[in-house]
């Protein structure tokens, strides 16, 4: 890790620092929404939902709900003074409370506010609901057949892929399905609304997007944005699941507070949270590829069909990102990428770490493995042969130049340190002698585009105050969900002022300090907020320098901030002293900072542009074993080399790398969501939906940050975003499992293992490639 | 209102009365502003609410972790409850410090639960030194705690650091004082709590229990509440009368009866307590037991409960039936004994009469040459519910099957023997050819259902292949399945 700077007491960047709340986490003192001191007279809100996937409400019988002692208010769609809509992209297709048409099983129909939470939950189950059911569209096939979309199909094109494929010496077709994923943030959705004077509303919410929630509360209550304040100190995990999905519940609390004049809190039970909030999109990926004798792709045609659920939510951008990553790290001389955004009568799928990128990458990595199997080559050789290269082989299907590719160095280094080639031979030997247990290994890369692909979202703000005693108050638009954003931005501020980190007070995100922020998402948190905070610091420093230059009669160039002090000519004075002098000299010690990501643009209609400022890279080698009798599987060893640029905080970034990988491995192996034929989800709790536990992580788990890493673009201290990219390193696990299955039938085409690779899918896939299948 | 419980919260004596007997420890804590303990799932599957309970064991205290979300407050009578806020005193507790040192928290919401699980491990008997605790032991100790941020690697590192030294903290230093305090609050007679129309009894003898059952035929018996807890937190059921069985002395029986050559397991013996005795008798029981629930569930849950609730997917009935266990039932009119397999009549229906309870399980000791294995299949290796659970007990006589009992969970509405497969094998030589016939016979034994855990097709193929695995493992020297936890 980058520890070379650790000698300097004030050099707060490029150093390991513990999460700012680490001590509060381990002592239980860290406060989450449900832990806050409760205002007197607090009401508790819950909600009743639809059992059926599609239909019309004939009658919403709420008499028994209202009659339960302790119930204070019951709220329906008719009780919403403003707009009954939570669609984040103004598609007006997702109601807070159903006004008549039911679009999925689990859709909120009404809310109830009661004196305690148990009463509210109990009352919410007492409604008598008459529904005229209608046939529901539940899967991608039916949605495709009926052209049921949440947004229009998109196509991305470069060259004539069809011609290139038909002219190629080799051609392959295939299909792959990737499953949903539940976020499983440990802290469920929660919010508290406290009415203020003038009908204003103060909201505490576990949300990644305070500004959007502020606007939605205002729109729902018929207020202007300035009447609503949203504050969030921290979330107990989010992963994209609190980007849009936190709003509905906060709005129910706000409505209850609005109607009763009392503070109101809502906290979802885990099962209800899993039933009524969105998940990662499941995809059906169909491809056709043409390639040469070396395995180099000449043309790729890929069709991505995503199950978006009942509303658009963020699906358009998610499906766009799946298209943007259908190349992963590989040059496609010709490509046609089509995307279908299927509307189904299931919960609306949403952002989840990677945001469509993982699904897009799964497709192309399967293509590479299939090419290698066809040609009898080591898949790593085929990967290397197809990597983006120099001029002539560096244009993406969306016509962006790839200028910062580091995989030609990073992948061989990883292959070497992980012993990829010798282990591959050892695995062949093991498989030869082991009839029941089979092993597989795979090395897969990640190239992940950094920036919101919706260009206008790439802006951020910060607010920095320096108080008379020299202590610093830091605020910015980013939210803390565990990723370590707050400590990273504080490091940037401490480094810029050259003061110790503990002089920087980290404060809760609030719309009252920094307005019009974007969601903390797209891995952009420290890139954007770090820059915005630095910008604010620079403003204050500039004022201090002007002041000091005049007061001490020195040139401003001879003033420097060093090690808790300020060097003014030959005089060193403590930072707090200069600050106090500046205050007495009537200098403003507070500044806002602002940042917008430069260079990016995208023309969505033409599918052309530079949607990303840069790419983050990494690669992983995973070795697995499977039991061919049962399909059970274990990860034996993982080696990761990841490019975090010049890491702001290697310890924090390592946490993202290890944690992202394991979350990705869960998505691709054991995590399976299951809907019954009526469209009801039946895996809505940790007893039926299994995320990885400690024993799923191999003893040999060697993750490293790539030492030469340095962002080619002038990002904050040349670091790189690291929130999402490592999740996709886990594609190596799925690929390795498929290799283990392939060892059973070396002369056949690559097995078509879908995801998640549960024991059942693995066993059925084994039977499809061996004679055991019978048919 | 009548009745009260007394327990230590850390080292403070708490006397609680006038509370709903359905109140969970978690809700009580949070209502009293002890908000360090979190609710993650309210069903005992995520561990965010993990607390440690200290129980008097002679002149020692035995610390074990529990899920506070489904643990009833009333069950704390006479015990010590330790929560995350109790750990740091002058500075952080060693397990907390290790979590900070190794960046073991990110969002922090699961962290108090992990800290408490590590605290329980810290107080477990273990050899000191870096090599003192193995990875599998750490994994087993943490299998009941979900973390979505860290990928567990830093938490395992923290565990290694904290568990490399012998336990020495303010709890071990205050042991004598705590023992004395606990002795003063040990219940001596049947606890009775009344609240509005609800009552809670904690009888101390089997006779008391039988009388209560006769008086309250609709009462719900509860021990670990790993099932009943969910009736409360998820179904919002109102239970008028709860009878807590874990304090009934006779139901804690765990001993070998030489005369009948049986291990007697009282119905309220927790999995954790039973594990030692069961694996002494049947070492091949351990891999299954170590994957049943997680440590918090095994500390609370009981083998009797796993049988009495009649679930078709409980992991204890298949191995116990394969081993020809019998069940002793007890009511006010006396005792009766039946074969365990006869207890399960059909889905949701057991041979348990009103006023009757499960008293104990009689597990025969292994006969000479008997081979036994129990396997479970699920999506996740640890702390998952079986899609298929299979148990096999085989005795060969010169290569011929002298006896074989095969029992599956997850293949029918009740845990059920594969009688067709058994009879195909009986008296035949133990060979692949003979086995093929038995594997086909399983298709006559079972018509499994499809659900979220597995399809009907997978269940059948997997059930057949587990028989195949058993054959391979009894005819070869090495195991033919994936090993628990991390490979090396």
mmCIF file with all atom_site columns, C-alpha atoms in Angstrom, chain A residues 17-19 22-23 25-28 30 32 34-37 117-118 121-122 125 181-187 234-237 239 267 269-271 353 435-437 481-482 625-634 636 651 655-656 658-660 662-663 670-672 674 682-683 685-699 701 758-760 763-764 767, chain B residues 30 33 35-36 38-43 45-46 48 84-85 88 92 96 99-100 103 105-112 115 135-136 139 142-143 146-154 156-157 160 233-238 291 376-385 451-455 457-458 461-462 465-466 468-469 472 476 480-488:
data_model
loop_
_atom_site.group_PDB
_atom_site.id
_atom_site.type_symbol
_atom_site.label_atom_id
_atom_site.label_alt_id
_atom_site.label_comp_id
_atom_site.label_asym_id
_atom_site.label_entity_id
_atom_site.label_seq_id
_atom_site.pdbx_PDB_ins_code
_atom_site.Cartn_x
_atom_site.Cartn_y
_atom_site.Cartn_z
_atom_site.occupancy
_atom_site.B_iso_or_equiv
_atom_site.pdbx_formal_charge
_atom_site.auth_seq_id
_atom_site.auth_comp_id
_atom_site.auth_asym_id
_atom_site.auth_atom_id
_atom_site.pdbx_PDB_model_num
ATOM 1   C CA . UNK A 1 17  ? -6.911  6.129   7.739   1.00 0.00 ? 17  UNK A CA 1
ATOM 2   C CA . UNK A 1 18  ? -9.631  4.279   9.575   1.00 0.00 ? 18  UNK A CA 1
ATOM 3   C CA . UNK A 1 19  ? -13.212 5.046   8.646   1.00 0.00 ? 19  UNK A CA 1
ATOM 4   C CA . UNK A 1 22  ? -14.914 3.172   13.022  1.00 0.00 ? 22  UNK A CA 1
ATOM 5   C CA . UNK A 1 23  ? -14.852 3.618   16.804  1.00 0.00 ? 23  UNK A CA 1
ATOM 6   C CA . UNK A 1 25  ? -19.351 1.519   14.773  1.00 0.00 ? 25  UNK A CA 1
ATOM 7   C CA . UNK A 1 26  ? -17.686 -0.928  17.141  1.00 0.00 ? 26  UNK A CA 1
ATOM 8   C CA . UNK A 1 27  ? -19.125 0.651   20.270  1.00 0.00 ? 27  UNK A CA 1
ATOM 9   C CA . UNK A 1 28  ? -22.642 0.960   18.903  1.00 0.00 ? 28  UNK A CA 1
ATOM 10  C CA . UNK A 1 30  ? -22.992 5.532   15.564  1.00 0.00 ? 30  UNK A CA 1
ATOM 11  C CA . UNK A 1 32  ? -28.721 5.639   12.244  1.00 0.00 ? 32  UNK A CA 1
ATOM 12  C CA . UNK A 1 34  ? -33.968 4.570   13.844  1.00 0.00 ? 34  UNK A CA 1
ATOM 13  C CA . UNK A 1 35  ? -31.476 5.259   16.646  1.00 0.00 ? 35  UNK A CA 1
ATOM 14  C CA . UNK A 1 36  ? -32.172 8.993   16.863  1.00 0.00 ? 36  UNK A CA 1
ATOM 15  C CA . UNK A 1 37  ? -33.802 10.457  19.929  1.00 0.00 ? 37  UNK A CA 1
ATOM 16  C CA . UNK A 1 117 ? -44.958 0.491   15.299  1.00 0.00 ? 117 UNK A CA 1
ATOM 17  C CA . UNK A 1 118 ? -46.577 -2.805  16.182  1.00 0.00 ? 118 UNK A CA 1
ATOM 18  C CA . UNK A 1 121 ? -48.029 -2.993  11.265  1.00 0.00 ? 121 UNK A CA 1
ATOM 19  C CA . UNK A 1 122 ? -50.990 -4.843  12.689  1.00 0.00 ? 122 UNK A CA 1
ATOM 20  C CA . UNK A 1 125 ? -52.912 -6.060  7.631   1.00 0.00 ? 125 UNK A CA 1
ATOM 21  C CA . UNK A 1 181 ? -29.781 -9.292  -6.933  1.00 0.00 ? 181 UNK A CA 1
ATOM 22  C CA . UNK A 1 182 ? -31.179 -7.896  -3.729  1.00 0.00 ? 182 UNK A CA 1
ATOM 23  C CA . UNK A 1 183 ? -29.074 -5.137  -2.188  1.00 0.00 ? 183 UNK A CA 1
ATOM 24  C CA . UNK A 1 184 ? -29.396 -6.511  1.295   1.00 0.00 ? 184 UNK A CA 1
ATOM 25  C CA . UNK A 1 185 ? -28.182 -3.353  2.961   1.00 0.00 ? 185 UNK A CA 1
ATOM 26  C CA . UNK A 1 186 ? -28.167 -4.372  6.621   1.00 0.00 ? 186 UNK A CA 1
ATOM 27  C CA . UNK A 1 187 ? -30.094 -1.256  7.654   1.00 0.00 ? 187 UNK A CA 1
ATOM 28  C CA . UNK A 1 234 ? -24.988 7.848   7.484   1.00 0.00 ? 234 UNK A CA 1
ATOM 29  C CA . UNK A 1 235 ? -26.653 4.826   5.983   1.00 0.00 ? 235 UNK A CA 1
ATOM 30  C CA . UNK A 1 236 ? -26.254 1.250   7.110   1.00 0.00 ? 236 UNK A CA 1
ATOM 31  C CA . UNK A 1 237 ? -25.392 0.218   3.584   1.00 0.00 ? 237 UNK A CA 1
ATOM 32  C CA . UNK A 1 239 ? -25.392 -0.192  -2.787  1.00 0.00 ? 239 UNK A CA 1
ATOM 33  C CA . UNK A 1 267 ? -38.853 1.617   9.282   1.00 0.00 ? 267 UNK A CA 1
ATOM 34  C CA . UNK A 1 269 ? -39.486 -4.862  8.193   1.00 0.00 ? 269 UNK A CA 1
ATOM 35  C CA . UNK A 1 270 ? -36.920 -6.855  6.250   1.00 0.00 ? 270 UNK A CA 1
ATOM 36  C CA . UNK A 1 271 ? -39.464 -9.001  4.431   1.00 0.00 ? 271 UNK A CA 1
ATOM 37  C CA . UNK A 1 353 ? -23.462 -1.397  -7.637  1.00 0.00 ? 353 UNK A CA 1
ATOM 38  C CA . UNK A 1 435 ? -13.847 -38.118 -10.929 1.00 0.00 ? 435 UNK A CA 1
ATOM 39  C CA . UNK A 1 436 ? -16.280 -36.306 -8.618  1.00 0.00 ? 436 UNK A CA 1
ATOM 40  C CA . UNK A 1 437 ? -14.674 -33.015 -7.635  1.00 0.00 ? 437 UNK A CA 1
ATOM 41  C CA . UNK A 1 481 ? -23.128 4.656   3.201   1.00 0.00 ? 481 UNK A CA 1
ATOM 42  C CA . UNK A 1 482 ? -20.049 2.921   4.564   1.00 0.00 ? 482 UNK A CA 1
ATOM 43  C CA . UNK A 1 625 ? -14.124 -26.442 -7.272  1.00 0.00 ? 625 UNK A CA 1
ATOM 44  C CA . UNK A 1 626 ? -17.442 -28.079 -7.891  1.00 0.00 ? 626 UNK A CA 1
ATOM 45  C CA . UNK A 1 627 ? -19.021 -31.314 -6.757  1.00 0.00 ? 627 UNK A CA 1
ATOM 46  C CA . UNK A 1 628 ? -20.343 -33.011 -9.875  1.00 0.00 ? 628 UNK A CA 1
ATOM 47  C CA . UNK A 1 629 ? -22.790 -35.088 -7.850  1.00 0.00 ? 629 UNK A CA 1
ATOM 48  C CA . UNK A 1 630 ? -24.561 -32.153 -6.248  1.00 0.00 ? 630 UNK A CA 1
ATOM 49  C CA . UNK A 1 631 ? -23.457 -28.979 -7.995  1.00 0.00 ? 631 UNK A CA 1
ATOM 50  C CA . UNK A 1 632 ? -22.096 -27.553 -4.751  1.00 0.00 ? 632 UNK A CA 1
ATOM 51  C CA . UNK A 1 633 ? -19.219 -25.185 -5.288  1.00 0.00 ? 633 UNK A CA 1
ATOM 52  C CA . UNK A 1 634 ? -16.493 -23.440 -3.341  1.00 0.00 ? 634 UNK A CA 1
ATOM 53  C CA . UNK A 1 636 ? -10.592 -21.995 -3.425  1.00 0.00 ? 636 UNK A CA 1
ATOM 54  C CA . UNK A 1 651 ? -7.156  0.898   3.456   1.00 0.00 ? 651 UNK A CA 1
ATOM 55  C CA . UNK A 1 655 ? -12.325 -2.454  1.663   1.00 0.00 ? 655 UNK A CA 1
ATOM 56  C CA . UNK A 1 656 ? -14.177 -1.558  -1.515  1.00 0.00 ? 656 UNK A CA 1
ATOM 57  C CA . UNK A 1 658 ? -12.607 -6.997  -1.187  1.00 0.00 ? 658 UNK A CA 1
ATOM 58  C CA . UNK A 1 659 ? -16.195 -6.136  -0.368  1.00 0.00 ? 659 UNK A CA 1
ATOM 59  C CA . UNK A 1 660 ? -17.193 -5.483  -3.963  1.00 0.00 ? 660 UNK A CA 1
ATOM 60  C CA . UNK A 1 662 ? -17.585 -10.771 -2.501  1.00 0.00 ? 662 UNK A CA 1
ATOM 61  C CA . UNK A 1 663 ? -20.838 -9.014  -3.306  1.00 0.00 ? 663 UNK A CA 1
ATOM 62  C CA . UNK A 1 670 ? -25.722 -18.262 -4.339  1.00 0.00 ? 670 UNK A CA 1
ATOM 63  C CA . UNK A 1 671 ? -27.978 -15.211 -4.454  1.00 0.00 ? 671 UNK A CA 1
ATOM 64  C CA . UNK A 1 672 ? -31.207 -16.185 -6.150  1.00 0.00 ? 672 UNK A CA 1
ATOM 65  C CA . UNK A 1 674 ? -37.533 -16.538 -6.968  1.00 0.00 ? 674 UNK A CA 1
ATOM 66  C CA . UNK A 1 682 ? -40.966 -15.929 -2.396  1.00 0.00 ? 682 UNK A CA 1
ATOM 67  C CA . UNK A 1 683 ? -37.396 -15.183 -1.387  1.00 0.00 ? 683 UNK A CA 1
ATOM 68  C CA . UNK A 1 685 ? -35.835 -12.734 3.818   1.00 0.00 ? 685 UNK A CA 1
ATOM 69  C CA . UNK A 1 686 ? -32.345 -13.868 4.716   1.00 0.00 ? 686 UNK A CA 1
ATOM 70  C CA . UNK A 1 687 ? -33.717 -17.330 5.456   1.00 0.00 ? 687 UNK A CA 1
ATOM 71  C CA . UNK A 1 688 ? -34.518 -17.822 1.781   1.00 0.00 ? 688 UNK A CA 1
ATOM 72  C CA . UNK A 1 689 ? -32.171 -15.342 0.069   1.00 0.00 ? 689 UNK A CA 1
ATOM 73  C CA . UNK A 1 690 ? -28.588 -16.158 0.838   1.00 0.00 ? 690 UNK A CA 1
ATOM 74  C CA . UNK A 1 691 ? -25.810 -13.599 0.629   1.00 0.00 ? 691 UNK A CA 1
ATOM 75  C CA . UNK A 1 692 ? -22.234 -14.747 1.250   1.00 0.00 ? 692 UNK A CA 1
ATOM 76  C CA . UNK A 1 693 ? -21.050 -15.384 4.788   1.00 0.00 ? 693 UNK A CA 1
ATOM 77  C CA . UNK A 1 694 ? -17.534 -15.566 6.145   1.00 0.00 ? 694 UNK A CA 1
ATOM 78  C CA . UNK A 1 695 ? -16.934 -19.162 5.060   1.00 0.00 ? 695 UNK A CA 1
ATOM 79  C CA . UNK A 1 696 ? -17.687 -18.300 1.429   1.00 0.00 ? 696 UNK A CA 1
ATOM 80  C CA . UNK A 1 697 ? -14.553 -16.183 1.295   1.00 0.00 ? 697 UNK A CA 1
ATOM 81  C CA . UNK A 1 698 ? -11.441 -18.209 0.583   1.00 0.00 ? 698 UNK A CA 1
ATOM 82  C CA . UNK A 1 699 ? -8.526  -18.332 2.965   1.00 0.00 ? 699 UNK A CA 1
ATOM 83  C CA . UNK A 1 701 ? -7.792  -13.992 -0.835  1.00 0.00 ? 701 UNK A CA 1
ATOM 84  C CA . UNK A 1 758 ? -26.470 -22.291 -7.692  1.00 0.00 ? 758 UNK A CA 1
ATOM 85  C CA . UNK A 1 759 ? -25.851 -25.979 -7.026  1.00 0.00 ? 759 UNK A CA 1
ATOM 86  C CA . UNK A 1 760 ? -28.949 -26.708 -9.078  1.00 0.00 ? 760 UNK A CA 1
ATOM 87  C CA . UNK A 1 763 ? -25.711 -29.781 -11.716 1.00 0.00 ? 763 UNK A CA 1
ATOM 88  C CA . UNK A 1 764 ? -28.178 -29.258 -14.547 1.00 0.00 ? 764 UNK A CA 1
ATOM 89  C CA . UNK A 1 767 ? -25.957 -33.001 -17.120 1.00 0.00 ? 767 UNK A CA 1
ATOM 90  C CA . UNK B 2 30  ? -34.163 -0.301  21.864  1.00 0.00 ? 30  UNK B CA 1
ATOM 91  C CA . UNK B 2 33  ? -32.438 3.646   24.376  1.00 0.00 ? 33  UNK B CA 1
ATOM 92  C CA . UNK B 2 35  ? -29.718 1.442   20.366  1.00 0.00 ? 35  UNK B CA 1
ATOM 93  C CA . UNK B 2 36  ? -26.327 -0.114  19.696  1.00 0.00 ? 36  UNK B CA 1
ATOM 94  C CA . UNK B 2 38  ? -29.626 -3.306  15.597  1.00 0.00 ? 38  UNK B CA 1
ATOM 95  C CA . UNK B 2 39  ? -32.544 -4.964  13.901  1.00 0.00 ? 39  UNK B CA 1
ATOM 96  C CA . UNK B 2 40  ? -31.488 -6.334  10.526  1.00 0.00 ? 40  UNK B CA 1
ATOM 97  C CA . UNK B 2 41  ? -34.099 -8.974  9.815   1.00 0.00 ? 41  UNK B CA 1
ATOM 98  C CA . UNK B 2 42  ? -36.136 -9.753  12.946  1.00 0.00 ? 42  UNK B CA 1
ATOM 99  C CA . UNK B 2 43  ? -35.918 -13.465 12.243  1.00 0.00 ? 43  UNK B CA 1
ATOM 100 C CA . UNK B 2 45  ? -30.823 -14.813 10.191  1.00 0.00 ? 45  UNK B CA 1
ATOM 101 C CA . UNK B 2 46  ? -28.537 -11.783 9.963   1.00 0.00 ? 46  UNK B CA 1
ATOM 102 C CA . UNK B 2 48  ? -27.113 -7.584  13.534  1.00 0.00 ? 48  UNK B CA 1
ATOM 103 C CA . UNK B 2 84  ? -22.261 -3.850  22.661  1.00 0.00 ? 84  UNK B CA 1
ATOM 104 C CA . UNK B 2 85  ? -22.411 -0.758  24.881  1.00 0.00 ? 85  UNK B CA 1
ATOM 105 C CA . UNK B 2 88  ? -15.624 -0.645  26.101  1.00 0.00 ? 88  UNK B CA 1
ATOM 106 C CA . UNK B 2 92  ? -12.019 -0.286  23.513  1.00 0.00 ? 92  UNK B CA 1
ATOM 107 C CA . UNK B 2 96  ? -13.448 -3.787  19.202  1.00 0.00 ? 96  UNK B CA 1
ATOM 108 C CA . UNK B 2 99  ? -12.099 -4.435  14.307  1.00 0.00 ? 99  UNK B CA 1
ATOM 109 C CA . UNK B 2 100 ? -10.870 -0.829  14.151  1.00 0.00 ? 100 UNK B CA 1
ATOM 110 C CA . UNK B 2 103 ? -10.935 -1.815  9.024   1.00 0.00 ? 103 UNK B CA 1
ATOM 111 C CA . UNK B 2 105 ? -16.462 -1.959  9.612   1.00 0.00 ? 105 UNK B CA 1
ATOM 112 C CA . UNK B 2 106 ? -17.733 0.057   6.692   1.00 0.00 ? 106 UNK B CA 1
ATOM 113 C CA . UNK B 2 107 ? -21.371 1.028   7.039   1.00 0.00 ? 107 UNK B CA 1
ATOM 114 C CA . UNK B 2 108 ? -21.192 -0.118  10.647  1.00 0.00 ? 108 UNK B CA 1
ATOM 115 C CA . UNK B 2 109 ? -24.708 -1.486  10.917  1.00 0.00 ? 109 UNK B CA 1
ATOM 116 C CA . UNK B 2 110 ? -23.748 -5.142  11.232  1.00 0.00 ? 110 UNK B CA 1
ATOM 117 C CA . UNK B 2 111 ? -20.703 -4.237  13.321  1.00 0.00 ? 111 UNK B CA 1
ATOM 118 C CA . UNK B 2 112 ? -22.199 -4.395  16.837  1.00 0.00 ? 112 UNK B CA 1
ATOM 119 C CA . UNK B 2 115 ? -18.389 -7.436  17.844  1.00 0.00 ? 115 UNK B CA 1
ATOM 120 C CA . UNK B 2 135 ? -10.199 -20.304 10.019  1.00 0.00 ? 135 UNK B CA 1
ATOM 121 C CA . UNK B 2 136 ? -13.004 -22.832 10.195  1.00 0.00 ? 136 UNK B CA 1
ATOM 122 C CA . UNK B 2 139 ? -16.137 -19.016 10.179  1.00 0.00 ? 139 UNK B CA 1
ATOM 123 C CA . UNK B 2 142 ? -19.310 -15.770 12.487  1.00 0.00 ? 142 UNK B CA 1
ATOM 124 C CA . UNK B 2 143 ? -21.658 -17.756 10.232  1.00 0.00 ? 143 UNK B CA 1
ATOM 125 C CA . UNK B 2 146 ? -24.117 -11.080 7.661   1.00 0.00 ? 146 UNK B CA 1
ATOM 126 C CA . UNK B 2 147 ? -21.971 -8.239  6.398   1.00 0.00 ? 147 UNK B CA 1
ATOM 127 C CA . UNK B 2 148 ? -22.680 -6.737  2.997   1.00 0.00 ? 148 UNK B CA 1
ATOM 128 C CA . UNK B 2 149 ? -19.801 -4.255  2.851   1.00 0.00 ? 149 UNK B CA 1
ATOM 129 C CA . UNK B 2 150 ? -16.461 -5.738  3.792   1.00 0.00 ? 150 UNK B CA 1
ATOM 130 C CA . UNK B 2 151 ? -16.418 -9.154  2.182   1.00 0.00 ? 151 UNK B CA 1
ATOM 131 C CA . UNK B 2 152 ? -15.489 -10.496 5.635   1.00 0.00 ? 152 UNK B CA 1
ATOM 132 C CA . UNK B 2 153 ? -11.731 -10.586 4.972   1.00 0.00 ? 153 UNK B CA 1
ATOM 133 C CA . UNK B 2 154 ? -10.911 -7.728  7.385   1.00 0.00 ? 154 UNK B CA 1
ATOM 134 C CA . UNK B 2 156 ? -11.461 -12.508 9.824   1.00 0.00 ? 156 UNK B CA 1
ATOM 135 C CA . UNK B 2 157 ? -8.162  -10.635 10.243  1.00 0.00 ? 157 UNK B CA 1
ATOM 136 C CA . UNK B 2 160 ? -7.270  -13.602 14.336  1.00 0.00 ? 160 UNK B CA 1
ATOM 137 C CA . UNK B 2 233 ? -42.081 -10.680 14.731  1.00 0.00 ? 233 UNK B CA 1
ATOM 138 C CA . UNK B 2 234 ? -43.370 -11.660 11.308  1.00 0.00 ? 234 UNK B CA 1
ATOM 139 C CA . UNK B 2 235 ? -46.882 -13.035 11.686  1.00 0.00 ? 235 UNK B CA 1
ATOM 140 C CA . UNK B 2 236 ? -47.733 -10.626 14.531  1.00 0.00 ? 236 UNK B CA 1
ATOM 141 C CA . UNK B 2 237 ? -49.482 -13.502 16.245  1.00 0.00 ? 237 UNK B CA 1
ATOM 142 C CA . UNK B 2 238 ? -50.897 -13.023 19.706  1.00 0.00 ? 238 UNK B CA 1
ATOM 143 C CA . UNK B 2 291 ? -23.993 -26.254 9.425   1.00 0.00 ? 291 UNK B CA 1
ATOM 144 C CA . UNK B 2 376 ? -27.204 -31.337 3.527   1.00 0.00 ? 376 UNK B CA 1
ATOM 145 C CA . UNK B 2 377 ? -27.599 -29.479 0.283   1.00 0.00 ? 377 UNK B CA 1
ATOM 146 C CA . UNK B 2 378 ? -28.416 -25.790 0.065   1.00 0.00 ? 378 UNK B CA 1
ATOM 147 C CA . UNK B 2 379 ? -27.455 -22.682 -1.844  1.00 0.00 ? 379 UNK B CA 1
ATOM 148 C CA . UNK B 2 380 ? -25.072 -21.420 0.827   1.00 0.00 ? 380 UNK B CA 1
ATOM 149 C CA . UNK B 2 381 ? -22.733 -23.686 2.717   1.00 0.00 ? 381 UNK B CA 1
ATOM 150 C CA . UNK B 2 382 ? -23.316 -22.232 6.167   1.00 0.00 ? 382 UNK B CA 1
ATOM 151 C CA . UNK B 2 383 ? -26.534 -21.202 7.856   1.00 0.00 ? 383 UNK B CA 1
ATOM 152 C CA . UNK B 2 384 ? -28.956 -22.197 5.139   1.00 0.00 ? 384 UNK B CA 1
ATOM 153 C CA . UNK B 2 385 ? -32.051 -24.337 5.172   1.00 0.00 ? 385 UNK B CA 1
ATOM 154 C CA . UNK B 2 451 ? -39.972 -24.300 -4.646  1.00 0.00 ? 451 UNK B CA 1
ATOM 155 C CA . UNK B 2 452 ? -37.463 -21.502 -4.154  1.00 0.00 ? 452 UNK B CA 1
ATOM 156 C CA . UNK B 2 453 ? -34.909 -23.837 -2.632  1.00 0.00 ? 453 UNK B CA 1
ATOM 157 C CA . UNK B 2 454 ? -34.823 -26.289 -5.507  1.00 0.00 ? 454 UNK B CA 1
ATOM 158 C CA . UNK B 2 455 ? -36.864 -27.815 -8.305  1.00 0.00 ? 455 UNK B CA 1
ATOM 159 C CA . UNK B 2 457 ? -36.038 -32.490 -10.629 1.00 0.00 ? 457 UNK B CA 1
ATOM 160 C CA . UNK B 2 458 ? -32.961 -31.274 -8.811  1.00 0.00 ? 458 UNK B CA 1
ATOM 161 C CA . UNK B 2 461 ? -31.264 -36.165 -8.857  1.00 0.00 ? 461 UNK B CA 1
ATOM 162 C CA . UNK B 2 462 ? -29.453 -34.756 -5.841  1.00 0.00 ? 462 UNK B CA 1
ATOM 163 C CA . UNK B 2 465 ? -26.457 -38.610 -6.041  1.00 0.00 ? 465 UNK B CA 1
ATOM 164 C CA . UNK B 2 466 ? -26.163 -38.264 -2.277  1.00 0.00 ? 466 UNK B CA 1
ATOM 165 C CA . UNK B 2 468 ? -24.013 -42.327 -4.674  1.00 0.00 ? 468 UNK B CA 1
ATOM 166 C CA . UNK B 2 469 ? -21.765 -40.122 -2.547  1.00 0.00 ? 469 UNK B CA 1
ATOM 167 C CA . UNK B 2 472 ? -18.261 -43.735 -2.670  1.00 0.00 ? 472 UNK B CA 1
ATOM 168 C CA . UNK B 2 476 ? -12.960 -45.313 -0.578  1.00 0.00 ? 476 UNK B CA 1
ATOM 169 C CA . UNK B 2 480 ? -15.822 -37.347 -1.894  1.00 0.00 ? 480 UNK B CA 1
ATOM 170 C CA . UNK B 2 481 ? -17.333 -33.964 -1.199  1.00 0.00 ? 481 UNK B CA 1
ATOM 171 C CA . UNK B 2 482 ? -16.209 -30.369 -0.861  1.00 0.00 ? 482 UNK B CA 1
ATOM 172 C CA . UNK B 2 483 ? -14.624 -29.570 2.436   1.00 0.00 ? 483 UNK B CA 1
ATOM 173 C CA . UNK B 2 484 ? -16.048 -27.031 4.813   1.00 0.00 ? 484 UNK B CA 1
ATOM 174 C CA . UNK B 2 485 ? -14.761 -23.529 4.510   1.00 0.00 ? 485 UNK B CA 1
ATOM 175 C CA . UNK B 2 486 ? -11.621 -22.265 2.964   1.00 0.00 ? 486 UNK B CA 1
ATOM 176 C CA . UNK B 2 487 ? -9.426  -24.574 0.960   1.00 0.00 ? 487 UNK B CA 1
ATOM 177 C CA . UNK B 2 488 ? -5.688  -24.403 1.310   1.00 0.00 ? 488 UNK B CA 1
#
